[in-house]
PDB file of C-alpha atoms (C1' of nucleotides) in Angstrom:
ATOM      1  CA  UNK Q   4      84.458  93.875 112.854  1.00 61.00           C
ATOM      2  CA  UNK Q   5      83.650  90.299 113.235  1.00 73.00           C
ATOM      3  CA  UNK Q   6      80.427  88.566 112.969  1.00 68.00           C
ATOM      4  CA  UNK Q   7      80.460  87.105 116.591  1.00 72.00           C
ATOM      5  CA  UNK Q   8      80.467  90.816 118.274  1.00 62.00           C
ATOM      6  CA  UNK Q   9      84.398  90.088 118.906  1.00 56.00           C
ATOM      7  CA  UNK Q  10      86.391  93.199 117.891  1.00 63.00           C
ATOM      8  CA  UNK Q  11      88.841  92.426 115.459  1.00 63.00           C
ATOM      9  CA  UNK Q  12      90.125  88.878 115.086  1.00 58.00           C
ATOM     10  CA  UNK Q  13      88.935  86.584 118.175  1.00 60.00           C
ATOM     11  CA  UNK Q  14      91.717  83.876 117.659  1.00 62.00           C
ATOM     12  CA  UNK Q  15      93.708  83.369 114.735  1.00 60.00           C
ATOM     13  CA  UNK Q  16      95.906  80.417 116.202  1.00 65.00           C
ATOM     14  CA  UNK Q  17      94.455  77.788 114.404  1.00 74.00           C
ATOM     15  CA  UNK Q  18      92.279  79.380 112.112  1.00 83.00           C
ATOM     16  CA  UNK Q  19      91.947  79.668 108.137  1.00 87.00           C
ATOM     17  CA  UNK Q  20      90.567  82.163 106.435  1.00 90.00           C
ATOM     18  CA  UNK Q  21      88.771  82.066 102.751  1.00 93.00           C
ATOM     19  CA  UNK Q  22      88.245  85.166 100.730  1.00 93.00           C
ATOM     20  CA  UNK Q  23      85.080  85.617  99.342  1.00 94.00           C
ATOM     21  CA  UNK Q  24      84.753  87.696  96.306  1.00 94.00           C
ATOM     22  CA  UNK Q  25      82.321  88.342  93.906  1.00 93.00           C
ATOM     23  CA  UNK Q  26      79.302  88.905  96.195  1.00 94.00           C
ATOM     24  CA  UNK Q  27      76.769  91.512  96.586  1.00 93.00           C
ATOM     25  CA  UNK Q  28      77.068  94.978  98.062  1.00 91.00           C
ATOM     26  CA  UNK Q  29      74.655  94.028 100.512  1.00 90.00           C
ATOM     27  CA  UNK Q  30      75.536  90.483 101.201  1.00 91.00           C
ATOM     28  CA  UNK Q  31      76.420  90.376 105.158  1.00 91.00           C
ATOM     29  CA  UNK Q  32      78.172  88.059 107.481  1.00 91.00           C
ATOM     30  CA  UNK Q  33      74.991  86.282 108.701  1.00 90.00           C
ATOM     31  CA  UNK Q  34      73.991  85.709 105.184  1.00 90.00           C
ATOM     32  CA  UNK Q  35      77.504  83.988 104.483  1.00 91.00           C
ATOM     33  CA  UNK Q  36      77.324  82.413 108.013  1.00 92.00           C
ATOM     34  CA  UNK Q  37      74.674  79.787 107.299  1.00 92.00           C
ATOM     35  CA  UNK Q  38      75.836  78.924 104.791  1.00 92.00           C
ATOM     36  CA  UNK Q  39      79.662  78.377 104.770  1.00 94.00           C
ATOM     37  CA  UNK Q  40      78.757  76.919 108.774  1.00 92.00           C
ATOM     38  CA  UNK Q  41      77.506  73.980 107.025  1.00 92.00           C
ATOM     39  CA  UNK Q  42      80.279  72.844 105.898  1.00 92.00           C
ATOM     40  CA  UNK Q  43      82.692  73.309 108.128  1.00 92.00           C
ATOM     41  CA  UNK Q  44      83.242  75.136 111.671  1.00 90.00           C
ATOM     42  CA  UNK Q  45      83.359  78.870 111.006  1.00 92.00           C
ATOM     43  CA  UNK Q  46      85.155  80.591 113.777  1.00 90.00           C
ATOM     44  CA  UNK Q  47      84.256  84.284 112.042  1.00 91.00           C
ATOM     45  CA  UNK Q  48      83.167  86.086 109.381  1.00 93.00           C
ATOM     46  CA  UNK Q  49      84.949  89.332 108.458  1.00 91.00           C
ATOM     47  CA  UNK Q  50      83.635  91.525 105.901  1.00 92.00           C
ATOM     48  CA  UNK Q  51      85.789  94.649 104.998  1.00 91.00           C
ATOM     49  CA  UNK Q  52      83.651  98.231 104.230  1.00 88.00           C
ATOM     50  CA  UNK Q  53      85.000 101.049 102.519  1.00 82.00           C
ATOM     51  CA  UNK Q  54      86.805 103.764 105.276  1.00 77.00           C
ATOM     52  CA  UNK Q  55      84.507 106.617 103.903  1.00 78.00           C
ATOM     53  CA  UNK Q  56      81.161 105.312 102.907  1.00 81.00           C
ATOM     54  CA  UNK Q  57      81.828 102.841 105.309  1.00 83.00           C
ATOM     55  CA  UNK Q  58      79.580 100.009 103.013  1.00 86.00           C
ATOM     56  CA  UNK Q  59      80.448  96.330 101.672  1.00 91.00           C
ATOM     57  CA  UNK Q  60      83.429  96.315  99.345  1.00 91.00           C
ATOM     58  CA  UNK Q  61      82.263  93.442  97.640  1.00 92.00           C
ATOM     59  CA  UNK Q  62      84.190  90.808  99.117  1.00 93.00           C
ATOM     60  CA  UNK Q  63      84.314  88.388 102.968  1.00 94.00           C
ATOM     61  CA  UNK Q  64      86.454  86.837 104.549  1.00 93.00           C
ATOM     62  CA  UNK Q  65      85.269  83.664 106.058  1.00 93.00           C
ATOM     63  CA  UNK Q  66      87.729  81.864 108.841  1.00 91.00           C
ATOM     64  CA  UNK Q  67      87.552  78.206 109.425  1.00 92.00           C
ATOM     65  CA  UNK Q  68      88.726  76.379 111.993  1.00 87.00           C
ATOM     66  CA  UNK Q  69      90.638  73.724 110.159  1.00 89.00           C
ATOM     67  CA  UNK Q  70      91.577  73.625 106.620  1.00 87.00           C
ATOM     68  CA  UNK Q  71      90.265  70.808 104.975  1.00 89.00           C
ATOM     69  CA  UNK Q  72      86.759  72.075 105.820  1.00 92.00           C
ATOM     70  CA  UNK Q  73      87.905  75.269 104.577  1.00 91.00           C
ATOM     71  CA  UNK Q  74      88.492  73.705 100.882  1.00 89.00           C
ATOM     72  CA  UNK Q  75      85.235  72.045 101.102  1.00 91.00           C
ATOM     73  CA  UNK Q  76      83.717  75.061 101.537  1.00 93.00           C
ATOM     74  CA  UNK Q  77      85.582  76.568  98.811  1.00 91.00           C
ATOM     75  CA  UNK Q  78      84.985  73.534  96.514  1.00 90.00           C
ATOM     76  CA  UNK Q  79      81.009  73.700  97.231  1.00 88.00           C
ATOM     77  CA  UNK Q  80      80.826  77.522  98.132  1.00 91.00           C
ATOM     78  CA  UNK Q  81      82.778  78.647  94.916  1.00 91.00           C
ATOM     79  CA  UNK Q  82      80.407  79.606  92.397  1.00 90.00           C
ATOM     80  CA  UNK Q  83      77.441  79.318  94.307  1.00 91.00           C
ATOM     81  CA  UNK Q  84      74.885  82.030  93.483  1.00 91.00           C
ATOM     82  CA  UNK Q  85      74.768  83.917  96.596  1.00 91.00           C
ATOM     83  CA  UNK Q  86      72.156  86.760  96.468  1.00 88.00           C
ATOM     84  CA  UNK Q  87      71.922  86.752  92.590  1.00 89.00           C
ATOM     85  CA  UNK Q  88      75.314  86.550  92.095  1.00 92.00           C
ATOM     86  CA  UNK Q  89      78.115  84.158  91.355  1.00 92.00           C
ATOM     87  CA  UNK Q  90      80.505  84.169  95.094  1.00 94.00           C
ATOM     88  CA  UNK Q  91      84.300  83.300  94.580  1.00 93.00           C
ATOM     89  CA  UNK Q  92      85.444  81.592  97.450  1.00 94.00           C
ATOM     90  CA  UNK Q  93      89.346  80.964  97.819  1.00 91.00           C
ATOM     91  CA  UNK Q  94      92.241  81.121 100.492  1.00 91.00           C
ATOM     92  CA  UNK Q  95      93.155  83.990 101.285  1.00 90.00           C
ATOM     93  CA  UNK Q  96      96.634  85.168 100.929  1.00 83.00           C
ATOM     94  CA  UNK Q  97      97.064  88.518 101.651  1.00 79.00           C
ATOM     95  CA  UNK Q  98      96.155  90.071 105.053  1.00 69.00           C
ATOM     96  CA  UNK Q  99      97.438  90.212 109.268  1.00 64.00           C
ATOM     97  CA  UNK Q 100      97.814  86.082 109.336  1.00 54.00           C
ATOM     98  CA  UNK Q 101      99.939  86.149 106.236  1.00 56.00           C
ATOM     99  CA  UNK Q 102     102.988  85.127 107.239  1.00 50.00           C
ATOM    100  CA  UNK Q 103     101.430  81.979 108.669  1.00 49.00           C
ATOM    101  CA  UNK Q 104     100.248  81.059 105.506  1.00 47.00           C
ATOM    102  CA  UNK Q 105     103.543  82.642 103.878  1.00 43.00           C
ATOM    103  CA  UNK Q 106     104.648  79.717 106.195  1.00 37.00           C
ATOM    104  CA  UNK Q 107     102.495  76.916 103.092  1.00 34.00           C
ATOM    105  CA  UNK Q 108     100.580  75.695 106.051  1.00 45.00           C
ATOM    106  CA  UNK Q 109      97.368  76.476 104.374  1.00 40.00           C
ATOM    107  CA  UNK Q 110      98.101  76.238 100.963  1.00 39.00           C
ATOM    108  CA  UNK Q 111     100.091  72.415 101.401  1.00 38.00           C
ATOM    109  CA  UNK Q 112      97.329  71.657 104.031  1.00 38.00           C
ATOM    110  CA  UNK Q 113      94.821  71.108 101.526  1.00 39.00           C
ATOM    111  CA  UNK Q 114      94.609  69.063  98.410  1.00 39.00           C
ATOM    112  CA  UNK Q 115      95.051  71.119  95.247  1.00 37.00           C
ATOM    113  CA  UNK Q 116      93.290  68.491  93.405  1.00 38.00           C
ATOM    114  CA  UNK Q 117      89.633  69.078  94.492  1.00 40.00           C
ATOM    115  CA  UNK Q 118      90.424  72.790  93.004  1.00 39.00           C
ATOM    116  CA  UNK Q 119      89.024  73.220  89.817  1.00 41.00           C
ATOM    117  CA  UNK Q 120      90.949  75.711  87.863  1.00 39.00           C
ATOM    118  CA  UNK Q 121      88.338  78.853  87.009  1.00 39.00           C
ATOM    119  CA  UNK Q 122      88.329  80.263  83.502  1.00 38.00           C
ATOM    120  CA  UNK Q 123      86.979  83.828  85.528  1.00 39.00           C
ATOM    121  CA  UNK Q 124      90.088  84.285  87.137  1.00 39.00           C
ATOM    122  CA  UNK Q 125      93.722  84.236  84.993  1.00 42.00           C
ATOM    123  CA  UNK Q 126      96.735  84.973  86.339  1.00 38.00           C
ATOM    124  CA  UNK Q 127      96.343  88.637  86.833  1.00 40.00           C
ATOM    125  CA  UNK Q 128      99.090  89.947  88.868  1.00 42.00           C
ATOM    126  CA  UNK Q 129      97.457  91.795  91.724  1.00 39.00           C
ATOM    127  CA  UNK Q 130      99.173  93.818  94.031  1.00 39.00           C
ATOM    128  CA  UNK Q 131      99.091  94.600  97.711  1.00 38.00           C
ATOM    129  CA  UNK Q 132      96.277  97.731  97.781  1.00 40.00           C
ATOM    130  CA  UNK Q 133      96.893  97.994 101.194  1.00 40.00           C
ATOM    131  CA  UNK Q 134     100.020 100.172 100.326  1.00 40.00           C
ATOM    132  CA  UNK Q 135      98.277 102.004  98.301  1.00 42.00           C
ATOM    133  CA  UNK Q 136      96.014 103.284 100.616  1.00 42.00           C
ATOM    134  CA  UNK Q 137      98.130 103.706 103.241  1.00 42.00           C
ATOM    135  CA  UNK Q 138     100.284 105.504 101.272  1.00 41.00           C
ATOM    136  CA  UNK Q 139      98.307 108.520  99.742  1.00 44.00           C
ATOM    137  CA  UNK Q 140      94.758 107.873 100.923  1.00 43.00           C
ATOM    138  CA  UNK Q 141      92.132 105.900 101.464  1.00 43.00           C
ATOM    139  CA  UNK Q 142      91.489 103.591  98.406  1.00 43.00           C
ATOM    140  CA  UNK Q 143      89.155 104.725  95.828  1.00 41.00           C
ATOM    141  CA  UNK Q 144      87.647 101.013  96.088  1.00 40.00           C
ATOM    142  CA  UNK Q 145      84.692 101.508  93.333  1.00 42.00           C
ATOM    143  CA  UNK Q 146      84.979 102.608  89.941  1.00 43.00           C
ATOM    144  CA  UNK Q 147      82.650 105.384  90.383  1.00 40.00           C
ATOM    145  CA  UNK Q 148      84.901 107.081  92.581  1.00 41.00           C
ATOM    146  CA  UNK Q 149      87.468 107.176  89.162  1.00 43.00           C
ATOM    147  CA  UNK Q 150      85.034 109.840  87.564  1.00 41.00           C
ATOM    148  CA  UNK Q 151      87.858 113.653  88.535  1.00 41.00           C
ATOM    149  CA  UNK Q 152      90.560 111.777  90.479  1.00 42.00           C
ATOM    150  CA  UNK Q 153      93.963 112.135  89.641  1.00 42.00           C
ATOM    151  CA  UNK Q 154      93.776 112.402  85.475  1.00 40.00           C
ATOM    152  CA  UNK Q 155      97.926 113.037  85.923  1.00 43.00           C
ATOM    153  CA  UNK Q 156      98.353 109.802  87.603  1.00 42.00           C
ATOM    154  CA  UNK Q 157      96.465 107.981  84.017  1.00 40.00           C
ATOM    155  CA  UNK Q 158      99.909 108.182  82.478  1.00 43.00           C
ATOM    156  CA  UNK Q 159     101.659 106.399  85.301  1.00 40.00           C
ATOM    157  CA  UNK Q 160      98.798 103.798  86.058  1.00 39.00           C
ATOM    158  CA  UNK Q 161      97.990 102.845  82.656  1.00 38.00           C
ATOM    159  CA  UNK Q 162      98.200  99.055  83.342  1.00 38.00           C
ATOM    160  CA  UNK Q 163      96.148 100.189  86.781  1.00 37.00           C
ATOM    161  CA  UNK Q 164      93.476 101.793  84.318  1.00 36.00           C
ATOM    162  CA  UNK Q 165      92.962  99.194  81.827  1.00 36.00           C
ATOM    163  CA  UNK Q 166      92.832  96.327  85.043  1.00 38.00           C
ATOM    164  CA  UNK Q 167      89.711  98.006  86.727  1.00 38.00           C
ATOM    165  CA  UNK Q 168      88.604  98.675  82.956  1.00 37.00           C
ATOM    166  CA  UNK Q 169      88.077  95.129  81.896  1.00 37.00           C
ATOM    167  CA  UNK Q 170      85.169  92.663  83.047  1.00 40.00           C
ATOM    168  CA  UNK Q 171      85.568  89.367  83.752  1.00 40.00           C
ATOM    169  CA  UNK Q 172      82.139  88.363  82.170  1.00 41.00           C
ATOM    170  CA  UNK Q 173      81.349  91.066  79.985  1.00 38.00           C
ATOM    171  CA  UNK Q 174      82.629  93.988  78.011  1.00 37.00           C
ATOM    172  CA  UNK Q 175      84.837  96.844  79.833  1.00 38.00           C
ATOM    173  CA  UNK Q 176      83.360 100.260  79.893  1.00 38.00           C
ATOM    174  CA  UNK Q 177      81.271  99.290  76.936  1.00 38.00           C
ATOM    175  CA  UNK Q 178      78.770  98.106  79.260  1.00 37.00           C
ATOM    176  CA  UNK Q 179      78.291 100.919  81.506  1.00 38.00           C
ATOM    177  CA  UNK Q 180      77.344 102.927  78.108  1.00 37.00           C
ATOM    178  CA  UNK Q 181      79.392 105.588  79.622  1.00 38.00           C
ATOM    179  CA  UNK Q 182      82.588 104.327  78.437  1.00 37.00           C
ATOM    180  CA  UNK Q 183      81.970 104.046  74.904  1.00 39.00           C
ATOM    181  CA  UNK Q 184      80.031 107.132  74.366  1.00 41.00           C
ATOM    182  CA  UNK Q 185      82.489 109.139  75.649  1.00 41.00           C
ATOM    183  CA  UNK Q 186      85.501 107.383  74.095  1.00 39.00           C
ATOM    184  CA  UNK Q 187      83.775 107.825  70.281  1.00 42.00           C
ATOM    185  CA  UNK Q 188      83.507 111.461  71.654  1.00 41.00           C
ATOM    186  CA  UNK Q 189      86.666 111.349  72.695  1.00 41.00           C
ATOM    187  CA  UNK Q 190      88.079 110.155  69.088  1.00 43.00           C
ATOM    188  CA  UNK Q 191      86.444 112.294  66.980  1.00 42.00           C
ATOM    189  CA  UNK Q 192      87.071 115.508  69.060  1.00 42.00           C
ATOM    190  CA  UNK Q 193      90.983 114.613  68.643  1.00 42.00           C
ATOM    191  CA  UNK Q 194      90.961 113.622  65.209  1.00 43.00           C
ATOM    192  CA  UNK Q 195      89.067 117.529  64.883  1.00 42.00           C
ATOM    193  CA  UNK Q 196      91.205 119.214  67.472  1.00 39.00           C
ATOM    194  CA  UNK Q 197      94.226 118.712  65.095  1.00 33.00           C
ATOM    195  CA  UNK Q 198      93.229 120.778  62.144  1.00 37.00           C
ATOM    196  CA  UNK Q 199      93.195 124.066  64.576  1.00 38.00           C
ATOM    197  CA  UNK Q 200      95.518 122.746  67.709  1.00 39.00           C
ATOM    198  CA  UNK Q 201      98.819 121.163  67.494  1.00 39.00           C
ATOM    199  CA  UNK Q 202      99.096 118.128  69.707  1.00 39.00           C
ATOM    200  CA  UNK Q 203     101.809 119.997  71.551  1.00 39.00           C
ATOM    201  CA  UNK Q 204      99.624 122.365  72.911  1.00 40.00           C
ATOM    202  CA  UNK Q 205      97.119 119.423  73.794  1.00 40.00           C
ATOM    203  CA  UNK Q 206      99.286 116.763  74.812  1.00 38.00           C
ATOM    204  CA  UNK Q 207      98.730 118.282  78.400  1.00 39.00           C
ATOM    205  CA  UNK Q 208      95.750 119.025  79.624  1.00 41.00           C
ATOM    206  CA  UNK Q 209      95.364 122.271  80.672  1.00 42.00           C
ATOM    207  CA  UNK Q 210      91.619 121.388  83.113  1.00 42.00           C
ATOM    208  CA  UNK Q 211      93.369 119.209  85.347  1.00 37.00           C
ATOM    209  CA  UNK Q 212      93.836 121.370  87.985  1.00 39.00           C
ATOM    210  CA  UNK Q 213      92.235 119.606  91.105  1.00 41.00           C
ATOM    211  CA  UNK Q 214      89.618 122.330  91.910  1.00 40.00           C
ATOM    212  CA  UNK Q 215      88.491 122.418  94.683  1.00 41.00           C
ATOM    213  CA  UNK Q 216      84.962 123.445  94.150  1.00 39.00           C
ATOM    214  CA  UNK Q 217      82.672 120.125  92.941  1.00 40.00           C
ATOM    215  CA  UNK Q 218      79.531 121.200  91.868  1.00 40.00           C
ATOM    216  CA  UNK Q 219      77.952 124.821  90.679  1.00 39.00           C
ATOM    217  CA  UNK Q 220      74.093 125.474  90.057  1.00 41.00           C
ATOM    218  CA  UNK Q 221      74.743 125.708  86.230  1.00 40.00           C
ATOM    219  CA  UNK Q 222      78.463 124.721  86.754  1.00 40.00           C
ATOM    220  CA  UNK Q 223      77.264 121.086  85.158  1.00 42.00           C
ATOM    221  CA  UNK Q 224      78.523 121.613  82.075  1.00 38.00           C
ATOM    222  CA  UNK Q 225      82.224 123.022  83.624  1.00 39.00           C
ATOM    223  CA  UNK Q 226      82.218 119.544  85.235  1.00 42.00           C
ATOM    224  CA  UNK Q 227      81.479 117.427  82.431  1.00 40.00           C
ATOM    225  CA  UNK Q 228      84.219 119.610  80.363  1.00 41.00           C
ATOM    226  CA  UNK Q 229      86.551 118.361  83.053  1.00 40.00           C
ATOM    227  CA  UNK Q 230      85.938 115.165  82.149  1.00 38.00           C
ATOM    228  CA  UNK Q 231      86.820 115.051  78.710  1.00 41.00           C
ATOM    229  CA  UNK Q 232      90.332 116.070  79.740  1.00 40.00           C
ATOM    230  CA  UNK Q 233      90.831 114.438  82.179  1.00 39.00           C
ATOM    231  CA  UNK Q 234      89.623 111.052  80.391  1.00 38.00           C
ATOM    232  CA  UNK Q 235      92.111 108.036  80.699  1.00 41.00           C
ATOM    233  CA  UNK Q 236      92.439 108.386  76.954  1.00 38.00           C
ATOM    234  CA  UNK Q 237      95.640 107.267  75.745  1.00 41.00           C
ATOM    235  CA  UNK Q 238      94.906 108.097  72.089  1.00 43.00           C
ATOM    236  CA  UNK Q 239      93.539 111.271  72.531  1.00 40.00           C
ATOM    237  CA  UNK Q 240      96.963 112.194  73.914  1.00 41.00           C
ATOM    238  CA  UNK Q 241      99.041 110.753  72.264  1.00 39.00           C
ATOM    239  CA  UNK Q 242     101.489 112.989  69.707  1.00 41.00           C
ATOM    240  CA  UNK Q 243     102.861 109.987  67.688  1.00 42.00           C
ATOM    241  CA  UNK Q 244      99.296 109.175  66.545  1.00 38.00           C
ATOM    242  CA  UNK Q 245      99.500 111.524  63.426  1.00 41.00           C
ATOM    243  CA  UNK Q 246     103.033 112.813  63.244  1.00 41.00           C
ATOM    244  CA  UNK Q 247     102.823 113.808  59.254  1.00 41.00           C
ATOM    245  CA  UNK Q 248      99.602 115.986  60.440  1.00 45.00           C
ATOM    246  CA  UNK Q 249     100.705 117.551  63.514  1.00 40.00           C
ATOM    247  CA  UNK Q 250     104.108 118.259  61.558  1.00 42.00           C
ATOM    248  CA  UNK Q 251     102.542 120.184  58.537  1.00 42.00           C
ATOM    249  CA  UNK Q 252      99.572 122.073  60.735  1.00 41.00           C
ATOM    250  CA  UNK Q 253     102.427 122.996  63.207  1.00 43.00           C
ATOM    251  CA  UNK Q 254     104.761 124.060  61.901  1.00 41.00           C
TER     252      UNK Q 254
ATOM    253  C1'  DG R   5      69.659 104.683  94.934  1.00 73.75           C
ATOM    254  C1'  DT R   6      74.477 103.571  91.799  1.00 73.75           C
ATOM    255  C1'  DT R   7      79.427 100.330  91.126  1.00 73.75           C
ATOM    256  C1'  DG R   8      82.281  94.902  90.276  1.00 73.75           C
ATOM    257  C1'  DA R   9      88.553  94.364  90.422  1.00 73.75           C
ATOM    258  C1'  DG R  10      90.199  92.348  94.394  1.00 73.75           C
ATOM    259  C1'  DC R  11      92.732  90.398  99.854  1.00 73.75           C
ATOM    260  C1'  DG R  12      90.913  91.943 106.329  1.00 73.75           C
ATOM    261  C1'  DT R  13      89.362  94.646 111.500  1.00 73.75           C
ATOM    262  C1'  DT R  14      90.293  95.779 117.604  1.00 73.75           C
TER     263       DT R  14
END
DNA sequence: GTTGAGCGTT
């Protein structure tokens, strides 16, 4: 969808596009227009929505028409408080006009040296979430959509867990409340479970069968249970954490 | 109604 009622992209011959990150939910394409039109031409504004709720995913991309107004609008548009909150605005690399940039034309087209390097964004080594998508489903874009997915997949996607885990600005899950609370619970119920369970038996949880029914009347507390195993808790499952104490209770 | 690392559509 594009902001000038063209479907898809209108002309990407001579075009550059910026990513925009970091803004609202509810931040549209005519409230980026105004203001990344004023520095530069803006051939179109693209933001992308999720594929099942079908709202903002947080993030714009803004085309320009040449590239050195592009960088000025990422030099002045970068950190600009956009709707309450902080925009990133950068090149984009990824996406359908990739290989033209693959090509360096926008990244040697501009001057590196107006880009101040930003302490909110280390070299994390993303990858392509496109393939990830495409290649099981549709991408569980928001963290609240991690609550019962795939609790098998935790042990795989570790790195993947602790990524979408960590804040740039402030604590992790600490500061969603939810997080901590249930990863004291989480501690405490292991360090109990192995004076009656050995950590064989519970080095597999048992509840993550991928049940089909969601929600029950009074089934609440069924659900919740669910969550406790299937919580991305490394520790809780891991046998090497008290090998003298699993040995003796075990055998 | 919520959420917050990241890279895009006809």
């Amino acid at each position: 969808m594009s902001h000038f009622g063209r479907s898809g992209p209108p002309d990407i011959s001579d075009t550059y596009s910026l990513l925009v990150l970091n803004i609202t939910f509810r931040t549209t394409a005519d409230d980026l227009f105004p203001l990344f039109d004023k520095y530069g031409k803006v051939v179109d504004i693209f933001i992308p929505r999720d594929r099942r709720t079908g709202d903002s995913r947080g993030f714009a991309f803004v085309r320009y028409k040449y590239a050195d107004e592009a960088q000025k609008a990422v030099d002045r548009l970068d950190g600009r408080l956009v709707d309450g909150r902080e925009i990133t605005v950068q090149f984009a690399k990824y996406g359908p006009n990739a290989e033209r940039i693959h090509k360096g034309r926008i990244i040697e087209s501009v001057p590196r040296s107006r880009y101040r390097s930003r302490s909110r964004s280390p070299r994390s080594p993303r990858r392509r979430y496109r393939d990830d998508y495409k290649d099981m489903d549709y991408r569980r874009s928001r963290s609240r959509s991690w609550d019962r997915y795939d609790c098998d997949r935790y042990r795989g996607r570790e790195r993947d867990y602790r990524r979408r885990s960590r804040s740039r600005s402030l604590s992790p899950d600490y500061s969603r409340g939810r997080g901590r609370r249930r990863y004291d619970d989480e501690r405490r119920s292991s360090s109990r479970s192995i004076y009656s369970v050995s950590p064989a038996k519970r080095s597999r949880s048992p509840r993550c069968s991928p049940s089909p029914h969601k929600t029950s009347p009074r089934g609440d507390s069924a659900d919740r249970n669910s969550h406790d195993s299937c919580s991305p808790t490394p520790r809780s499952a891991s046998p090497q954490g008290q090998p003298a104490d699993s040995r003796s209770l075990s055998a």
